[in-house]
Amino acid sequence: MELWKRKTEQGKQKKDQRPKNKIIIIGEYGSGKSYKALNLMSGKNGTCIICNGSVSISTYKANFPTLGDYAEKSNGQCFPVERGGKYYLRTTSSNPSLEFVDALIHGCDYGYIGDDENATVLYDDGAWSNSDNNIVTFWQLSHTKCGIIITANTLCEVLKLKENELTEAMIEDVKKYWCVKDLAITGKDDNF
């Protein structure tokens, strides 16, 4: 953990060089990472997909009225994605919805958003960590044009690594493609 904190402090100096559309928000439960991510999604005009691990859309609508524009889709449901459409998927572990979203990003019969710079996908509230996504999926997402936001408790959770497996070189490589915000270090009010 100390290695991550040191690297995060060094990364603050390179803020302007970081990508603007690939974001990882790190924080403990209750730290405000979902709130921060949903705030980012509120300002998006293109195609938006929110994958949420356990919270229904109605829980957030009071604080985020723009979520009223989102169509709530059920677990495992495949659907054609319209350009500029807004979708909220409640995803749980072993749920094919996340595989569907990954297919949409890379292209499938229901749509292709990977090359759309105005499209954004949010993996929130355990959606990423409970998925079968792994470091290969993460690397593929690093090279898409669409925006990706991932919330997690730790960077190791995002990379599906044990803490002792995370190296300085890995952290530097992630930072080449992703803006990483650790709310314990940067605070809730730090802008992206």
PDB file of C-alpha atoms in Angstrom:
ATOM      1  CA  MET A   1       0.000   0.000   0.000  1.00  0.00           C
ATOM      2  CA  GLU A   2       2.861   2.384   0.756  1.00  0.00           C
ATOM      3  CA  LEU A   3       4.226   1.874  -2.788  1.00  0.00           C
ATOM      4  CA  TRP A   4       0.853   2.873  -4.236  1.00  0.00           C
ATOM      5  CA  LYS A   5       0.677   6.036  -2.074  1.00  0.00           C
ATOM      6  CA  ARG A   6       4.185   7.107  -3.107  1.00  0.00           C
ATOM      7  CA  LYS A   7       3.419   6.549  -6.782  1.00  0.00           C
ATOM      8  CA  THR A   8       0.129   8.433  -6.482  1.00  0.00           C
ATOM      9  CA  GLU A   9       1.899  11.449  -4.975  1.00  0.00           C
ATOM     10  CA  GLN A  10       4.465  11.411  -7.793  1.00  0.00           C
ATOM     11  CA  GLY A  11       1.646  11.118 -10.346  1.00  0.00           C
ATOM     12  CA  LYS A  12       0.012  14.361  -9.187  1.00  0.00           C
ATOM     13  CA  GLN A  13       2.790  16.278 -10.929  1.00  0.00           C
ATOM     14  CA  LYS A  14       1.917  14.681 -14.280  1.00  0.00           C
ATOM     15  CA  LYS A  15      -1.833  15.357 -14.036  1.00  0.00           C
ATOM     16  CA  ASP A  16      -2.143  17.212 -17.348  1.00  0.00           C
ATOM     17  CA  GLN A  17      -0.483  14.372 -19.235  1.00  0.00           C
ATOM     18  CA  ARG A  18      -2.947  11.726 -18.062  1.00  0.00           C
ATOM     19  CA  PRO A  19      -5.775  10.459 -20.243  1.00  0.00           C
ATOM     20  CA  LYS A  20      -9.100  12.189 -19.615  1.00  0.00           C
ATOM     21  CA  ASN A  21     -11.463   9.389 -20.625  1.00  0.00           C
ATOM     22  CA  LYS A  22     -10.010   6.387 -18.748  1.00  0.00           C
ATOM     23  CA  ILE A  23     -10.557   6.808 -15.020  1.00  0.00           C
ATOM     24  CA  ILE A  24     -10.123   4.546 -12.010  1.00  0.00           C
ATOM     25  CA  ILE A  25     -11.533   5.796  -8.718  1.00  0.00           C
ATOM     26  CA  ILE A  26     -10.087   4.015  -5.688  1.00  0.00           C
ATOM     27  CA  GLY A  27     -11.656   4.248  -2.246  1.00  0.00           C
ATOM     28  CA  GLU A  28     -12.989   2.259   0.666  1.00  0.00           C
ATOM     29  CA  TYR A  29     -16.674   1.480   1.042  1.00  0.00           C
ATOM     30  CA  GLY A  30     -18.495   4.717   1.834  1.00  0.00           C
ATOM     31  CA  SER A  31     -15.667   6.954   0.568  1.00  0.00           C
ATOM     32  CA  GLY A  32     -17.780   8.592  -2.140  1.00  0.00           C
ATOM     33  CA  LYS A  33     -16.305   6.866  -5.184  1.00  0.00           C
ATOM     34  CA  SER A  34     -19.745   6.003  -6.621  1.00  0.00           C
ATOM     35  CA  TYR A  35     -20.910   9.570  -6.079  1.00  0.00           C
ATOM     36  CA  LYS A  36     -17.806  10.891  -7.851  1.00  0.00           C
ATOM     37  CA  ALA A  37     -18.292   8.463 -10.756  1.00  0.00           C
ATOM     38  CA  LEU A  38     -22.003   9.257 -11.136  1.00  0.00           C
ATOM     39  CA  ASN A  39     -21.164  12.979 -11.090  1.00  0.00           C
ATOM     40  CA  LEU A  40     -18.813  12.358 -14.012  1.00  0.00           C
ATOM     41  CA  MET A  41     -21.521  10.413 -15.857  1.00  0.00           C
ATOM     42  CA  SER A  42     -24.091  13.182 -15.298  1.00  0.00           C
ATOM     43  CA  GLY A  43     -22.250  15.476 -17.672  1.00  0.00           C
ATOM     44  CA  LYS A  44     -21.938  12.986 -20.529  1.00  0.00           C
ATOM     45  CA  ASN A  45     -23.922  13.550 -23.736  1.00  0.00           C
ATOM     46  CA  GLY A  46     -22.981  10.463 -25.741  1.00  0.00           C
ATOM     47  CA  THR A  47     -23.952   6.842 -25.264  1.00  0.00           C
ATOM     48  CA  CYS A  48     -23.695   5.963 -21.558  1.00  0.00           C
ATOM     49  CA  ILE A  49     -23.856   2.594 -19.857  1.00  0.00           C
ATOM     50  CA  ILE A  50     -23.751   2.302 -16.086  1.00  0.00           C
ATOM     51  CA  CYS A  51     -23.013  -1.171 -14.735  1.00  0.00           C
ATOM     52  CA  ASN A  52     -23.791  -1.253 -11.034  1.00  0.00           C
ATOM     53  CA  GLY A  53     -23.066  -4.257  -8.856  1.00  0.00           C
ATOM     54  CA  SER A  54     -25.887  -4.081  -6.355  1.00  0.00           C
ATOM     55  CA  VAL A  55     -27.735  -0.762  -6.221  1.00  0.00           C
ATOM     56  CA  SER A  56     -30.931  -0.100  -8.132  1.00  0.00           C
ATOM     57  CA  ILE A  57     -31.256   3.119 -10.118  1.00  0.00           C
ATOM     58  CA  SER A  58     -34.006   4.420  -7.810  1.00  0.00           C
ATOM     59  CA  THR A  59     -31.486   4.686  -4.958  1.00  0.00           C
ATOM     60  CA  TYR A  60     -29.478   7.280  -6.875  1.00  0.00           C
ATOM     61  CA  LYS A  61     -32.246   9.221  -8.667  1.00  0.00           C
ATOM     62  CA  ALA A  62     -32.778  11.706  -5.814  1.00  0.00           C
ATOM     63  CA  ASN A  63     -29.145  12.894  -5.996  1.00  0.00           C
ATOM     64  CA  PHE A  64     -28.750  12.436  -9.752  1.00  0.00           C
ATOM     65  CA  PRO A  65     -31.919  13.510 -11.580  1.00  0.00           C
ATOM     66  CA  THR A  66     -30.253  12.872 -14.956  1.00  0.00           C
ATOM     67  CA  LEU A  67     -30.492   9.153 -14.190  1.00  0.00           C
ATOM     68  CA  GLY A  68     -34.184   9.505 -15.014  1.00  0.00           C
ATOM     69  CA  ASP A  69     -33.057   9.513 -18.657  1.00  0.00           C
ATOM     70  CA  TYR A  70     -31.494   6.059 -18.243  1.00  0.00           C
ATOM     71  CA  ALA A  71     -33.323   2.909 -19.316  1.00  0.00           C
ATOM     72  CA  GLU A  72     -32.982   0.261 -16.619  1.00  0.00           C
ATOM     73  CA  LYS A  73     -32.154  -3.114 -18.118  1.00  0.00           C
ATOM     74  CA  SER A  74     -32.522  -6.434 -16.358  1.00  0.00           C
ATOM     75  CA  ASN A  75     -29.802  -8.982 -15.660  1.00  0.00           C
ATOM     76  CA  GLY A  76     -28.565 -10.820 -18.687  1.00  0.00           C
ATOM     77  CA  GLN A  77     -30.728  -8.892 -21.132  1.00  0.00           C
ATOM     78  CA  CYS A  78     -29.165  -8.101 -24.490  1.00  0.00           C
ATOM     79  CA  PHE A  79     -30.530  -5.072 -26.319  1.00  0.00           C
ATOM     80  CA  PRO A  80     -29.641  -2.917 -29.296  1.00  0.00           C
ATOM     81  CA  VAL A  81     -27.710   0.161 -28.221  1.00  0.00           C
ATOM     82  CA  GLU A  82     -28.748   3.435 -29.818  1.00  0.00           C
ATOM     83  CA  ARG A  83     -26.252   6.228 -30.376  1.00  0.00           C
ATOM     84  CA  GLY A  84     -26.692   8.652 -27.478  1.00  0.00           C
ATOM     85  CA  GLY A  85     -28.728   6.103 -25.488  1.00  0.00           C
ATOM     86  CA  LYS A  86     -28.506   5.908 -21.691  1.00  0.00           C
ATOM     87  CA  TYR A  87     -28.605   2.490 -19.992  1.00  0.00           C
ATOM     88  CA  TYR A  88     -28.393   1.321 -16.386  1.00  0.00           C
ATOM     89  CA  LEU A  89     -27.569  -2.355 -15.819  1.00  0.00           C
ATOM     90  CA  ARG A  90     -27.750  -3.837 -12.373  1.00  0.00           C
ATOM     91  CA  THR A  91     -25.094  -6.509 -12.514  1.00  0.00           C
ATOM     92  CA  THR A  92     -24.230  -9.266 -10.103  1.00  0.00           C
ATOM     93  CA  SER A  93     -21.519 -11.921 -10.077  1.00  0.00           C
ATOM     94  CA  SER A  94     -21.872 -14.585 -12.751  1.00  0.00           C
ATOM     95  CA  ASN A  95     -24.036 -12.195 -14.725  1.00  0.00           C
ATOM     96  CA  PRO A  96     -23.914 -12.221 -18.521  1.00  0.00           C
ATOM     97  CA  SER A  97     -24.700  -8.471 -18.586  1.00  0.00           C
ATOM     98  CA  LEU A  98     -21.031  -7.616 -18.105  1.00  0.00           C
ATOM     99  CA  GLU A  99     -20.009  -9.939 -20.922  1.00  0.00           C
ATOM    100  CA  PHE A 100     -22.607  -8.158 -23.052  1.00  0.00           C
ATOM    101  CA  VAL A 101     -21.152  -4.734 -22.177  1.00  0.00           C
ATOM    102  CA  ASP A 102     -17.640  -5.962 -22.997  1.00  0.00           C
ATOM    103  CA  ALA A 103     -19.005  -7.240 -26.338  1.00  0.00           C
ATOM    104  CA  LEU A 104     -20.612  -3.840 -27.038  1.00  0.00           C
ATOM    105  CA  ILE A 105     -17.299  -2.113 -26.437  1.00  0.00           C
ATOM    106  CA  HIS A 106     -15.458  -4.451 -28.798  1.00  0.00           C
ATOM    107  CA  GLY A 107     -18.350  -4.834 -31.254  1.00  0.00           C
ATOM    108  CA  CYS A 108     -21.233  -7.285 -31.572  1.00  0.00           C
ATOM    109  CA  ASP A 109     -24.594  -7.587 -33.334  1.00  0.00           C
ATOM    110  CA  TYR A 110     -26.199  -5.222 -30.809  1.00  0.00           C
ATOM    111  CA  GLY A 111     -23.768  -2.366 -31.347  1.00  0.00           C
ATOM    112  CA  TYR A 112     -20.207  -1.100 -31.179  1.00  0.00           C
ATOM    113  CA  ILE A 113     -19.127   1.746 -28.913  1.00  0.00           C
ATOM    114  CA  GLY A 114     -15.385   1.110 -28.623  1.00  0.00           C
ATOM    115  CA  ASP A 115     -14.468   3.731 -31.250  1.00  0.00           C
ATOM    116  CA  ASP A 116     -17.030   6.299 -30.079  1.00  0.00           C
ATOM    117  CA  GLU A 117     -15.165   8.996 -28.138  1.00  0.00           C
ATOM    118  CA  ASN A 118     -18.502  10.317 -26.827  1.00  0.00           C
ATOM    119  CA  ALA A 119     -19.533   6.952 -25.322  1.00  0.00           C
ATOM    120  CA  THR A 120     -18.752   6.124 -21.686  1.00  0.00           C
ATOM    121  CA  VAL A 121     -19.092   2.954 -19.617  1.00  0.00           C
ATOM    122  CA  LEU A 122     -19.057   3.022 -15.818  1.00  0.00           C
ATOM    123  CA  TYR A 123     -18.252  -0.151 -13.870  1.00  0.00           C
ATOM    124  CA  ASP A 124     -19.486   0.834 -10.400  1.00  0.00           C
ATOM    125  CA  ASP A 125     -20.180  -0.736  -7.019  1.00  0.00           C
ATOM    126  CA  GLY A 126     -18.451  -4.060  -7.497  1.00  0.00           C
ATOM    127  CA  ALA A 127     -19.490  -4.518 -11.136  1.00  0.00           C
ATOM    128  CA  TRP A 128     -15.850  -4.810 -12.211  1.00  0.00           C
ATOM    129  CA  SER A 129     -14.542  -6.765  -9.225  1.00  0.00           C
ATOM    130  CA  ASN A 130     -17.435  -9.259  -9.338  1.00  0.00           C
ATOM    131  CA  SER A 131     -17.008  -9.834 -13.059  1.00  0.00           C
ATOM    132  CA  ASP A 132     -14.894 -12.319 -14.934  1.00  0.00           C
ATOM    133  CA  ASN A 133     -12.988  -9.365 -16.394  1.00  0.00           C
ATOM    134  CA  ASN A 134      -9.276  -9.733 -15.930  1.00  0.00           C
ATOM    135  CA  ILE A 135      -6.054  -7.961 -16.755  1.00  0.00           C
ATOM    136  CA  VAL A 136      -6.450  -8.867 -20.448  1.00  0.00           C
ATOM    137  CA  THR A 137      -9.889  -7.202 -20.549  1.00  0.00           C
ATOM    138  CA  PHE A 138      -8.441  -4.235 -18.668  1.00  0.00           C
ATOM    139  CA  TRP A 139      -5.621  -3.919 -21.197  1.00  0.00           C
ATOM    140  CA  GLN A 140      -8.088  -4.093 -24.109  1.00  0.00           C
ATOM    141  CA  LEU A 141     -10.216  -1.365 -22.536  1.00  0.00           C
ATOM    142  CA  SER A 142      -7.094   0.770 -22.138  1.00  0.00           C
ATOM    143  CA  HIS A 143      -6.852   0.939 -25.926  1.00  0.00           C
ATOM    144  CA  THR A 144     -10.442   1.828 -26.824  1.00  0.00           C
ATOM    145  CA  LYS A 145     -11.540   5.330 -27.748  1.00  0.00           C
ATOM    146  CA  CYS A 146     -14.666   5.273 -25.573  1.00  0.00           C
ATOM    147  CA  GLY A 147     -14.522   6.482 -22.003  1.00  0.00           C
ATOM    148  CA  ILE A 148     -14.269   3.965 -19.177  1.00  0.00           C
ATOM    149  CA  ILE A 149     -14.722   4.647 -15.464  1.00  0.00           C
ATOM    150  CA  ILE A 150     -14.032   1.920 -12.896  1.00  0.00           C
ATOM    151  CA  THR A 151     -14.616   2.222  -9.151  1.00  0.00           C
ATOM    152  CA  ALA A 152     -12.881  -0.197  -6.813  1.00  0.00           C
ATOM    153  CA  ASN A 153     -11.480  -0.524  -3.314  1.00  0.00           C
ATOM    154  CA  THR A 154      -7.897  -0.995  -4.542  1.00  0.00           C
ATOM    155  CA  LEU A 155      -5.912  -1.002  -7.764  1.00  0.00           C
ATOM    156  CA  CYS A 156      -5.156  -4.668  -7.083  1.00  0.00           C
ATOM    157  CA  GLU A 157      -8.906  -5.315  -7.237  1.00  0.00           C
ATOM    158  CA  VAL A 158      -9.059  -3.708 -10.679  1.00  0.00           C
ATOM    159  CA  LEU A 159      -6.080  -5.705 -11.961  1.00  0.00           C
ATOM    160  CA  LYS A 160      -7.204  -8.902 -10.196  1.00  0.00           C
ATOM    161  CA  LEU A 161      -3.832  -9.188  -8.465  1.00  0.00           C
ATOM    162  CA  LYS A 162      -2.731  -9.874  -4.921  1.00  0.00           C
ATOM    163  CA  GLU A 163      -1.176  -6.858  -3.208  1.00  0.00           C
ATOM    164  CA  ASN A 164       2.296  -8.426  -3.184  1.00  0.00           C
ATOM    165  CA  GLU A 165       2.075  -8.941  -6.979  1.00  0.00           C
ATOM    166  CA  LEU A 166       1.656  -5.234  -7.808  1.00  0.00           C
ATOM    167  CA  THR A 167       4.955  -3.690  -8.921  1.00  0.00           C
ATOM    168  CA  GLU A 168       6.126  -0.127  -9.571  1.00  0.00           C
ATOM    169  CA  ALA A 169       6.381  -0.926 -13.275  1.00  0.00           C
ATOM    170  CA  MET A 170       2.742  -2.043 -13.332  1.00  0.00           C
ATOM    171  CA  ILE A 171       1.606   1.145 -11.604  1.00  0.00           C
ATOM    172  CA  GLU A 172       3.552   3.267 -14.099  1.00  0.00           C
ATOM    173  CA  ASP A 173       2.077   1.302 -17.005  1.00  0.00           C
ATOM    174  CA  VAL A 174      -1.481   1.745 -15.711  1.00  0.00           C
ATOM    175  CA  LYS A 175      -0.888   5.486 -15.313  1.00  0.00           C
ATOM    176  CA  LYS A 176       0.097   5.776 -18.999  1.00  0.00           C
ATOM    177  CA  TYR A 177      -3.465   4.936 -19.991  1.00  0.00           C
ATOM    178  CA  TRP A 178      -5.579   5.703 -16.914  1.00  0.00           C
ATOM    179  CA  CYS A 179      -6.164   8.622 -14.584  1.00  0.00           C
ATOM    180  CA  VAL A 180      -6.091   6.962 -11.159  1.00  0.00           C
ATOM    181  CA  LYS A 181      -7.676   8.772  -8.218  1.00  0.00           C
ATOM    182  CA  ASP A 182      -7.247   7.354  -4.744  1.00  0.00           C
ATOM    183  CA  LEU A 183      -9.815   9.180  -2.603  1.00  0.00           C
ATOM    184  CA  ALA A 184      -7.873   8.368   0.579  1.00  0.00           C
ATOM    185  CA  ILE A 185      -4.939  10.377  -0.780  1.00  0.00           C
ATOM    186  CA  THR A 186      -6.455  13.030  -3.060  1.00  0.00           C
ATOM    187  CA  GLY A 187      -9.701  13.698  -1.189  1.00  0.00           C
ATOM    188  CA  LYS A 188     -13.272  13.755  -2.412  1.00  0.00           C
ATOM    189  CA  ASP A 189     -13.085  17.253  -3.879  1.00  0.00           C
ATOM    190  CA  ASP A 190     -10.124  16.696  -6.182  1.00  0.00           C
ATOM    191  CA  ASN A 191     -11.112  17.404  -9.799  1.00  0.00           C
ATOM    192  CA  PHE A 192     -10.292  15.187 -12.756  1.00  0.00           C
TER     193      PHE A 192
END
